[in-house]
């Protein structure tokens, strides 16, 4: 079977499964536990309106989960159906033609099935690079990144994490003028990617800055 789960959807499923496991250990009420299971299953099904019988067969295991062990037995094999981030070093380098000494991360250092967006920071210049695949087309953003440590809400994952201000410079309508736009995002894009359960905030972030 082909991969059919986006990374954010996999994260969403993981979170639902976690809810089930938590409820099993914190609630003695059988009805509460079974309600949480069926709600989790419904929410996951809603992600896949065109679900095939094969896909349904896999996801139907969700209401059977009742402890961490069963959760892992479900989630670990499920990862093979996660669509990997479309990555080649060349493809990514092409997005930043004007950047000298671009340091694109190596594929061997990445788990492409855990990446909704690719990001890395060049600490020698304090530049942060972001690559998003929007409808199969890669979009590259780069800007300065204020790396002073502070906690806040990240606009991409909505998590309360260590964030920094990402600022992009855009050419203004009058020649020689610039406008700056920015947002607070996670310092650590690995943490951020694990938190993403919907691509909507990432899409809004990209629309604002591109
Ligand atoms: Zn984040």
PDB file of C-alpha atoms in Angstrom, residues 1 14 37 47 56 60 69 76 99 121 127 131 149 153 159 161 170 188 199-200:
ATOM      1  CA  UNK A   1       0.000   0.000   0.000  1.00  0.00           C
ATOM      2  CA  UNK A  14      -0.090  10.114  17.682  1.00  0.00           C
ATOM      3  CA  UNK A  37     -11.589   5.945  22.078  1.00  0.00           C
ATOM      4  CA  UNK A  47      -8.631  13.468   8.229  1.00  0.00           C
ATOM      5  CA  UNK A  56      -9.636   1.908   7.136  1.00  0.00           C
ATOM      6  CA  UNK A  60      -9.637   0.596  12.807  1.00  0.00           C
ATOM      7  CA  UNK A  69       2.557  -1.055  24.459  1.00  0.00           C
ATOM      8  CA  UNK A  76       5.608   2.283  14.857  1.00  0.00           C
ATOM      9  CA  UNK A  99      22.889  33.010  -0.902  1.00  0.00           C
ATOM     10  CA  UNK A 121      20.103  28.028  10.850  1.00  0.00           C
ATOM     11  CA  UNK A 127      20.251  33.380   9.001  1.00  0.00           C
ATOM     12  CA  UNK A 131      11.553  25.188   2.948  1.00  0.00           C
ATOM     13  CA  UNK A 149      16.486  32.417  24.351  1.00  0.00           C
ATOM     14  CA  UNK A 153       4.026  30.610  21.345  1.00  0.00           C
ATOM     15  CA  UNK A 159       3.398  25.138  20.917  1.00  0.00           C
ATOM     16  CA  UNK A 161       8.499  26.541  23.191  1.00  0.00           C
ATOM     17  CA  UNK A 170      11.004  42.229   1.191  1.00  0.00           C
ATOM     18  CA  UNK A 188      14.433  24.029  17.198  1.00  0.00           C
ATOM     19  CA  UNK A 199      -0.661  22.587   8.206  1.00  0.00           C
ATOM     20  CA  UNK A 200      -2.949  25.647   8.333  1.00  0.00           C
TER      21      UNK A 200
END
